[in-house]
Amino acid sequence: MASARSGGTLALAGVLLVLPLILPNRYFLDVAILVCFNAVVCVGLNLLIGYAGQISLGHAGFFGLGAYASAILSGTYSWPPLAAMLAGALAVALLALVVGRPILRLKGHYLAMATLGLGIIISIVLTTEDRITGGPDGMSVPPLDVLGWTLSGEENWYWLAAGLLLLVVVLALNLIASPIGRAFRAIGSAELGAEVMGIRSARYKLMAFVISAVLAALAGSLAAHYAGFVTPGKVGFFHSIELVTMVVFGGMASTFGAVVGAAVLTVLPQLLTVFKEYEIIVFGLVLMGTMVFMPRGLVPTLAGLVGRRAG
Amino acid sequence: MTELLQFVFSGLTVGAVYALVALGFSIIYNASHVINFAQGEFVMIGGMTTVSLMSLGLPMPAAIALAILVGVAVGLALEKFAVEPARNASVTALIIITIGASITLRGLAQIVWDKNAHPMPPFSGDEPIVIAGATILPQSLWVLGAALVIVVALRWFFNGTLLGKAMQAVAVNRTAARLVGIPVQSMLLLSFGLSAMLGAAAGILIAPITLTAYDVGIMIGLKGFAAAILGGLGNGAGAVAGGLLLGVAEALGAGYISSAYKDAIAFVAILLVLFFMPRGLFGAGSAERV
Amino acid sequence: MTLLAVTGLGKRFAGLQAVDGVSFAVEPGEIYAVIGPNGAGKTTLLNLVTGIYAPSAGRVVLAGEDVTGLRPPDLAARGLSRTFQNLQIFSNLSAVENVMVGAHLRAETGFFAALFRWRGFEGKERALRAEAAELMRRLGIGELADAPAAAMPYGALKRLEIARALASRPRLLLLDEPAAGLNPSEARELVDVVRGIAASGVTIVLVEHNMPLVMAVSSRILVLHHGQKIAEGAPEAIRADREVIKAYLGVGRHTGVRELQDA
Ligand SMILES: Nc1ncnc2c1ncn2[C@@H]1O[C@H](COP(=O)(O)OP(=O)(O)OP(=O)(O)O)[C@@H](O)[C@H]1O
Ligand SMILES: [Mg+2]
C-alpha cells in the first residue's frame, strides 16, 4: 500500500517535471496549467464523492467564489492578492461549514439536488450583482503579486500550479491513509456500520465537504489570477458537472484517478476541436461510452486489468 | 389582488410543464432508480421537432403527433443503448451517462437545427382571456387542460391497467416482480418511452408561450428534477404538486421580489424544504432497514 | 451491577408493533441469547439497544446510565459494539483496515497530524495495524489481513465483523446471527470463538437461530415472539417450555421445533 502510494507520487512528480521539457509550445503549457488547477479541485472533490460517498453537483460555486473573492478584493479593493486569496478560502470554508451541516443530512438524489441548487444560487448571485462582479461580462483580475514580486509567464505559472498539485496529492494520500481517511471510506461504503464503530458521520462528511470546498476556492483564486479575468461561465451548473465527471471518469476513490480524469477531460475538448461542430456530440459520446464500458472509471479499471495480468 | 391572480396564472402554466417533466423523472426513477438528466432534452425535442415539421408544411396536429413519436423513439434508444448496458454502474456513473446523453442530444440538435430561438404558433388564437381582471392566454389553458388530461390518463394507466400495475410492482419490489413473471426489462424500456412522451408533450405545450431552442431542455430539466424532489422522488401526485408549487413560487418570487432572482428563489425554496423535510413534501419517511 | 437493563422497550413501524414491551437484564460476564422465529423482532431489539432506532416506548440503561435515545457513536464511546445480520462491511477498505476502523475511537488523531504524519503518527498507526491483524488471527482469518474486503468470502466477512467489533474493546458485544450462512463446521467453530470472547471479559448478547450454538454457549435465553417476550430462562428450561414450542410450531420453517429439541 505504502509503496504503491509513493510509487504513484514519484511517477506524478516525474511527469510534472518532464512535461515543460517536452511540450512544444506555450499553448500546451497553458493547457497543462489548467489541468493542474482542475486536478487540485478534483482531488478534493474525490475525498467527498469518491471516498466519503457524498455527491456534490455544486462545487463550481465554491470555485467561483474563490475566483470572484480574488477578483473583487485584489482588484476593486486593492488588497494584496495573497490576502484576498486567503480571505476567499476562509469565507468559502465558513459557507461550506454553515450550509454543509443541513445539506449533508440529505442522502442520494436529494443531496444531489441540494448541492446543485446551492451551486446555481451562487452562480445566479454572481451573475446578477453586476455592480460588484461585472455581471455576465465578468471582470478583470490583477496579476498575482507576492510581496512585490509578480508572477508572470506560463513557465512560472506552470511551476506554481504543478507544485501545488503535487502538494495537494501528497497531503490527500496522507489523509486517506489516516484514521480520518478510513472514516471517510467507512462512511462511503457502510454509514451505519461506521456510526456503530464510533464514527460521527455528520462531522466527517462536513470535514470532507469543507476540505473540498476550500481546495476548489483556492484553485478558483489562482485560475482567476492566471487568466487575468473571471466570468460567471466557470461558476455555473456545467462546470460543476464537468468537475464531477472528471472525478468519476478518472475513477472514484482513486486520487490518481482524479488527476487523470482532470487531465483527460481538460485536454479532450482541445483535441476534439478537429471535429468542429461535432465536437459536443463526440464529447457526450465519449462520456457515455466510458461510463457504460468502465463504470468504475479509467484508472481503477486499467489498474484492475494490469493487476490481473500481473497476478 | 389582480396582480396576485396574474402571477398565479403564469405560475400554474409553467408549473404544469414542470409537473409533466417531474412525472417523467419519477416514472423512470421508480422503474430503475435512475435519475435521467436527459429528461429536459425530450422537452427540447418535442418543441423543436414540431416547429421544424410545421415549417415543412405539415399541419399542426400531424406535426405534434410525429414530434411525440420522435421523442419516444429517442427515449427508447436512450434506455436501450446507454442505460441498459450500464446496469451495474453506480448511481453517480449513471448520472454521468445520462448527462453525456443530454450533451450529445443537445449537440445533435445544434446540427440538425441551429442555435436560434424559434416561435411556435399557439394551438388556438392569441387573444388573452380576462378572468377577474387578470389575463390568461388561450395557450395557458391548453397547457393546464392537457396536463390535467395527461395526469388523469396516467392515473388510470397505473391503477387501472394490467401493464400499469406491472410497472408499479416493479417500482415496489423488482425481485418479487421478476419472480411473478413480470418482464422487468421491458418495463424499464416502457418507463423511458413514457417519460419521453411526457417530456415531448410538455415541450410542445409550452413552446408557443416561451419559444423553443436547442438548449431549452437544460433549465426545464433541472426544474423538473427539482419538482420531483420537492414532491418526494417516485411519488406521482407529489411530482405534480411539486411542479405546480415550484411554478407558482417562482412566479410570485419574480413578481414580488426580483425577476433576476426568479430561478434562485425557486432553489432557495427547495433547499429550505429539504432542510426540514429531507425526503420532500410527500416522501415516505421510512427508516433504513438493517 | 447489571450491565444492560432494558425495561418496557417498544418499537412501532407503520402499523406493526415490531418490539412490544420487552424487559430483561444482562449481568456482566454473561452470554445472553435472544431467540425467536423469523420476524419476531430480534434485530429490531438490537437496533433499539444500539441506538440505530429510537424506541417508541421504554428505557435502555447501560451500567447504571440511562442511554435511551443516544446515537450509535455515543454508545460506542460507552463500550457497546455489535455485528450485523446483513453485514455492514466497509467494502472499499482492506480487511485489516476494516478492523482498524473498529478501533476508531482510540485511533482518532488531529487533522494536521494526519496530513503531515506528525508526532508519532506512524508508530501509532503501525501499532494499530498490528493489533488489528492479531485480532484477525484470533478469529482464524489472519491470512486475509491485506485482502480487499470486497473480495472476501461470506464466512470470512462474518468473522471480520466480529474482529472489527472487538477492536473497539467493548464491554458489551451484541452479535446478530453470527452463524447464519455458515456451513456446519464453521458454525461449530463459533462455539469456541464466542466462549473465547466471553472469557476475555466481554459480555455478550447473542441473537441466533442456530440452536446447537445457543444451547452450547448461553447462560440464559430470552424468547421473542411477535415482538413480545414469551419466555426467559436457562437453556434446559427453554427447551422444555410449552409456550416456546408452540411459537416455533406455529412458524415451523427455518428454525424448526426439531432443532430446538435436538440441540
Ligand atoms: N425499518 C423497518 N421498517 C418497517 N418494518 C420493519 C423495519 N425493520 C423491521 N421491520 C419489521 O419488524 C418485524 C421484526 O423484524 P426483525 O428484523 O426485528 O425480525 P428478526 O426477529 O430479526 O427476524 P429474522 O430472524 O428473520 O432476522 C418484521 O415484521 C419486519 O418486517
Ligand atoms: Mg434479524
Coordinates of C-alpha atoms in Angstrom, one line a residue, chain A residues 24-311:
Chain A
P24 CA 6.2 22.0 -27.9
N25 CA 4.9 25.5 -27.1
R26 CA 3.2 27.8 -24.7
Y27 CA -0.3 26.8 -25.8
F28 CA 0.3 23.3 -24.4
L29 CA 1.8 24.7 -21.3
D30 CA -1.3 26.8 -20.9
V31 CA -3.4 23.6 -21.1
A32 CA -1.1 21.9 -18.6
I33 CA -1.7 24.7 -16.1
L34 CA -5.5 24.4 -16.5
V35 CA -5.1 20.6 -16.0
C36 CA -3.3 21.3 -12.7
F37 CA -5.9 23.6 -11.4
N38 CA -8.8 21.3 -12.3
A39 CA -6.9 18.4 -10.8
V40 CA -6.5 20.2 -7.5
V41 CA -10.3 20.7 -7.4
C42 CA -10.9 17.1 -8.4
V43 CA -8.5 15.6 -5.8
G44 CA -10.5 17.5 -3.1
L45 CA -13.9 16.6 -4.7
N46 CA -12.8 13.0 -4.8
L47 CA -12.4 13.0 -1.0
L48 CA -16.1 13.9 -0.8
I49 CA -17.6 11.9 -3.6
G50 CA -15.2 9.0 -4.1
Y51 CA -14.2 8.3 -0.5
A52 CA -16.9 9.7 1.8
G53 CA -19.6 8.8 -0.8
Q54 CA -21.4 12.1 -0.8
I55 CA -22.2 13.6 -4.2
S56 CA -21.9 17.3 -4.9
L57 CA -23.2 18.9 -8.1
G58 CA -22.4 22.4 -6.9
H59 CA -18.6 22.7 -6.4
A60 CA -18.2 25.1 -9.3
G61 CA -19.9 27.5 -6.9
F62 CA -17.0 27.3 -4.5
F63 CA -14.5 27.6 -7.3
G64 CA -16.4 30.7 -8.5
L65 CA -16.5 32.2 -5.0
G66 CA -12.7 31.8 -4.7
A67 CA -12.2 33.3 -8.1
Y68 CA -14.5 36.3 -7.5
A69 CA -13.2 36.9 -4.0
S70 CA -9.7 37.3 -5.5
A71 CA -11.0 39.4 -8.4
I72 CA -13.0 41.8 -6.1
L73 CA -10.7 42.1 -3.1
S74 CA -7.5 42.3 -5.0
G75 CA -9.0 44.3 -7.9
T76 CA -11.7 46.6 -6.7
Y77 CA -10.3 46.9 -3.1
S78 CA -6.6 46.6 -4.0
W79 CA -5.9 44.0 -1.3
P80 CA -2.6 42.1 -1.6
P81 CA -3.6 39.1 -3.8
L82 CA -2.4 36.6 -1.2
A83 CA -4.6 38.1 1.5
A84 CA -7.5 38.2 -0.9
M85 CA -7.0 34.5 -1.7
L86 CA -6.9 33.6 2.0
A87 CA -9.9 35.6 2.7
G88 CA -11.8 33.9 -0.1
A89 CA -10.8 30.5 1.1
L90 CA -11.8 31.4 4.6
A91 CA -15.2 32.7 3.5
V92 CA -15.8 29.6 1.5
A93 CA -14.8 27.4 4.4
L94 CA -17.3 29.2 6.6
L95 CA -20.1 29.0 4.0
A96 CA -19.4 25.3 3.5
L97 CA -19.4 24.8 7.2
V98 CA -22.8 26.5 7.7
V99 CA -24.7 25.1 4.7
G100 CA -22.9 21.7 4.8
R101 CA -24.5 20.9 8.1
P102 CA -28.1 20.7 6.9
I103 CA -27.3 19.7 3.4
L104 CA -25.2 16.7 4.3
R105 CA -28.1 15.3 6.3
L106 CA -29.7 14.6 2.9
K107 CA -29.0 11.4 1.0
G108 CA -28.5 10.3 -2.6
H109 CA -30.5 12.2 -5.1
Y110 CA -31.8 14.6 -2.5
L111 CA -28.2 15.6 -1.7
A112 CA -27.5 15.9 -5.5
M113 CA -30.5 18.3 -5.7
A114 CA -29.5 20.4 -2.8
T115 CA -25.9 20.8 -3.9
L116 CA -27.0 21.5 -7.4
G117 CA -29.3 24.2 -6.1
L118 CA -26.6 25.7 -3.9
G119 CA -24.2 25.9 -6.9
I120 CA -26.9 27.5 -9.1
I121 CA -27.8 30.1 -6.4
I122 CA -24.2 31.1 -6.1
S123 CA -23.9 31.4 -9.8
I124 CA -27.1 33.5 -10.1
V125 CA -25.9 35.8 -7.4
L126 CA -22.5 36.3 -9.0
T127 CA -24.2 37.0 -12.4
T128 CA -26.9 39.3 -11.1
E129 CA -24.9 41.5 -8.7
D130 CA -23.2 43.2 -11.7
R131 CA -22.2 46.3 -9.9
I132 CA -19.8 44.2 -7.8
T133 CA -19.0 41.4 -10.2
G134 CA -19.3 42.9 -13.6
G135 CA -22.3 40.6 -14.3
P136 CA -22.3 38.3 -17.3
D137 CA -19.4 40.1 -18.8
G138 CA -17.2 39.3 -15.8
M139 CA -14.3 41.4 -14.6
S140 CA -10.6 41.6 -14.9
V141 CA -8.2 40.3 -12.2
P142 CA -4.8 41.9 -11.3
P143 CA -1.8 39.7 -11.7
L144 CA -0.7 37.5 -8.8
D145 CA 1.9 39.5 -6.9
V146 CA 3.5 38.2 -3.7
L147 CA 5.4 40.7 -1.6
G148 CA 6.2 42.9 -4.6
W149 CA 7.2 40.0 -6.9
T150 CA 4.8 39.5 -9.7
L151 CA 4.2 36.0 -11.1
S152 CA 4.1 36.1 -14.9
G153 CA 4.8 33.9 -17.9
E154 CA 3.5 30.4 -18.5
E155 CA 6.6 28.7 -17.2
N156 CA 6.4 30.3 -13.8
W157 CA 2.7 29.7 -13.5
Y158 CA 3.3 26.1 -14.5
W159 CA 5.7 25.5 -11.7
L160 CA 3.3 27.1 -9.2
A161 CA 0.4 25.0 -10.4
A162 CA 2.3 21.8 -10.7
G163 CA 3.9 22.3 -7.3
L164 CA 0.5 22.9 -5.7
L165 CA -1.0 19.8 -7.4
L166 CA 1.9 17.6 -6.1
L167 CA 1.5 19.0 -2.6
V168 CA -2.3 18.5 -2.6
V169 CA -1.9 14.9 -3.9
V170 CA 0.6 14.0 -1.2
L171 CA -1.5 15.5 1.6
A172 CA -4.6 13.9 0.2
L173 CA -2.9 10.5 0.1
N174 CA -1.7 11.0 3.7
L175 CA -5.2 11.9 4.8
I176 CA -6.8 8.9 3.1
A177 CA -4.3 6.5 4.8
S178 CA -5.1 8.0 8.2
P179 CA -7.9 7.3 10.7
I180 CA -9.7 10.3 9.2
G181 CA -9.5 8.9 5.7
R182 CA -10.6 5.4 6.9
A183 CA -13.6 7.2 8.5
F184 CA -14.4 8.8 5.1
R185 CA -14.2 5.5 3.4
A186 CA -16.1 3.7 6.0
I187 CA -19.0 6.2 5.8
G188 CA -18.8 5.9 2.0
S189 CA -19.4 2.2 2.0
A190 CA -21.5 1.5 5.1
E191 CA -22.5 4.6 7.0
L192 CA -24.4 2.7 9.7
G193 CA -21.5 0.3 10.4
A194 CA -19.3 3.4 10.7
E195 CA -21.6 5.0 13.2
V196 CA -21.7 1.9 15.3
M197 CA -17.9 1.9 15.3
G198 CA -18.0 5.3 16.9
I199 CA -17.6 7.5 13.8
R200 CA -19.7 10.6 14.0
S201 CA -20.5 10.6 10.3
A202 CA -22.0 14.1 10.2
R203 CA -18.7 15.5 11.4
Y204 CA -16.6 13.6 8.9
K205 CA -18.9 14.4 6.0
L206 CA -18.7 18.0 6.9
M207 CA -14.9 17.8 7.0
A208 CA -14.7 16.3 3.5
F209 CA -17.2 18.9 2.3
V210 CA -15.2 21.8 3.7
I211 CA -11.8 20.5 2.5
S212 CA -13.1 20.0 -1.0
A213 CA -14.8 23.4 -1.0
V214 CA -11.6 25.2 0.2
L215 CA -9.5 23.4 -2.5
A216 CA -12.0 24.5 -5.1
A217 CA -11.8 28.1 -3.8
L218 CA -8.0 28.1 -3.9
A219 CA -7.9 26.7 -7.4
G220 CA -10.5 29.3 -8.4
S221 CA -8.4 32.2 -7.0
L222 CA -5.3 31.0 -8.8
A223 CA -7.1 30.3 -12.0
A224 CA -8.6 33.9 -11.9
H225 CA -5.2 35.5 -11.4
Y226 CA -3.7 33.3 -14.1
A227 CA -6.3 34.2 -16.7
G228 CA -6.5 37.8 -15.5
F229 CA -10.2 37.6 -16.0
V230 CA -13.3 36.0 -14.4
T231 CA -16.7 35.3 -15.9
P232 CA -19.7 33.5 -14.5
G233 CA -19.2 30.8 -17.1
K234 CA -16.9 28.8 -14.8
V235 CA -19.2 29.1 -11.9
G236 CA -22.4 27.5 -13.3
F237 CA -24.0 24.1 -13.3
F238 CA -22.0 22.9 -16.2
H239 CA -18.7 23.4 -14.6
S240 CA -19.9 21.6 -11.5
I241 CA -21.0 18.7 -13.7
E242 CA -17.6 18.9 -15.5
L243 CA -15.8 18.5 -12.2
V244 CA -17.9 15.6 -11.0
T245 CA -17.4 14.0 -14.4
M246 CA -13.6 14.3 -14.2
V247 CA -13.7 12.5 -10.8
V248 CA -16.0 9.7 -11.9
F249 CA -14.3 9.4 -15.3
G250 CA -10.8 9.0 -13.8
G251 CA -12.1 6.7 -11.1
M252 CA -13.9 7.3 -7.9
A253 CA -11.9 6.7 -4.7
S254 CA -8.6 7.0 -6.6
T255 CA -6.6 10.1 -6.1
F256 CA -4.5 9.5 -9.2
G257 CA -7.8 8.7 -11.0
A258 CA -9.0 12.2 -10.1
V259 CA -5.8 13.7 -11.6
V260 CA -6.0 11.5 -14.7
G261 CA -9.7 12.4 -15.1
A262 CA -9.0 16.1 -14.8
A263 CA -6.2 15.8 -17.4
V264 CA -8.2 13.8 -19.9
L265 CA -11.3 15.9 -19.7
T266 CA -9.4 19.2 -19.8
V267 CA -7.3 18.1 -22.8
L268 CA -10.1 16.2 -24.7
P269 CA -12.1 19.3 -25.7
Q270 CA -8.9 20.8 -27.1
L271 CA -8.4 17.7 -29.2
L272 CA -12.0 17.5 -30.2
T273 CA -11.9 20.9 -31.9
V274 CA -10.9 18.9 -35.0
F275 CA -14.4 17.7 -35.1
K276 CA -15.6 21.3 -35.5
E277 CA -19.3 21.5 -35.0
Y278 CA -19.5 17.8 -34.0
E279 CA -17.2 18.5 -31.0
I280 CA -20.0 18.5 -28.4
I281 CA -21.5 15.3 -29.8
V282 CA -18.3 13.4 -29.6
F283 CA -17.6 14.7 -26.1
G284 CA -21.0 13.5 -25.0
L285 CA -20.5 10.1 -26.6
V286 CA -17.1 9.7 -25.0
L287 CA -18.6 10.4 -21.6
M288 CA -21.3 7.9 -22.1
G289 CA -19.1 5.3 -23.6
T290 CA -16.5 5.4 -20.9
M291 CA -19.1 5.2 -18.1
V292 CA -21.0 2.4 -19.9
F293 CA -17.9 0.3 -20.5
M294 CA -15.8 1.3 -17.5
P295 CA -18.4 2.2 -14.8
R296 CA -15.6 2.3 -12.2
G297 CA -13.7 4.8 -14.2
L298 CA -10.4 4.8 -16.1
V299 CA -7.7 4.3 -13.5
P300 CA -9.3 1.6 -11.3
T301 CA -10.4 -0.3 -14.5
L302 CA -6.9 -0.1 -16.0
A303 CA -5.2 -0.9 -12.7
G304 CA -7.5 -3.9 -12.4
L305 CA -6.5 -5.1 -15.9
V306 CA -2.8 -4.7 -15.2
G307 CA -3.2 -6.4 -11.8
R308 CA -5.0 -9.3 -13.3
R309 CA -2.3 -9.8 -15.9
A310 CA 0.5 -9.5 -13.4
G311 CA -1.3 -11.8 -10.9

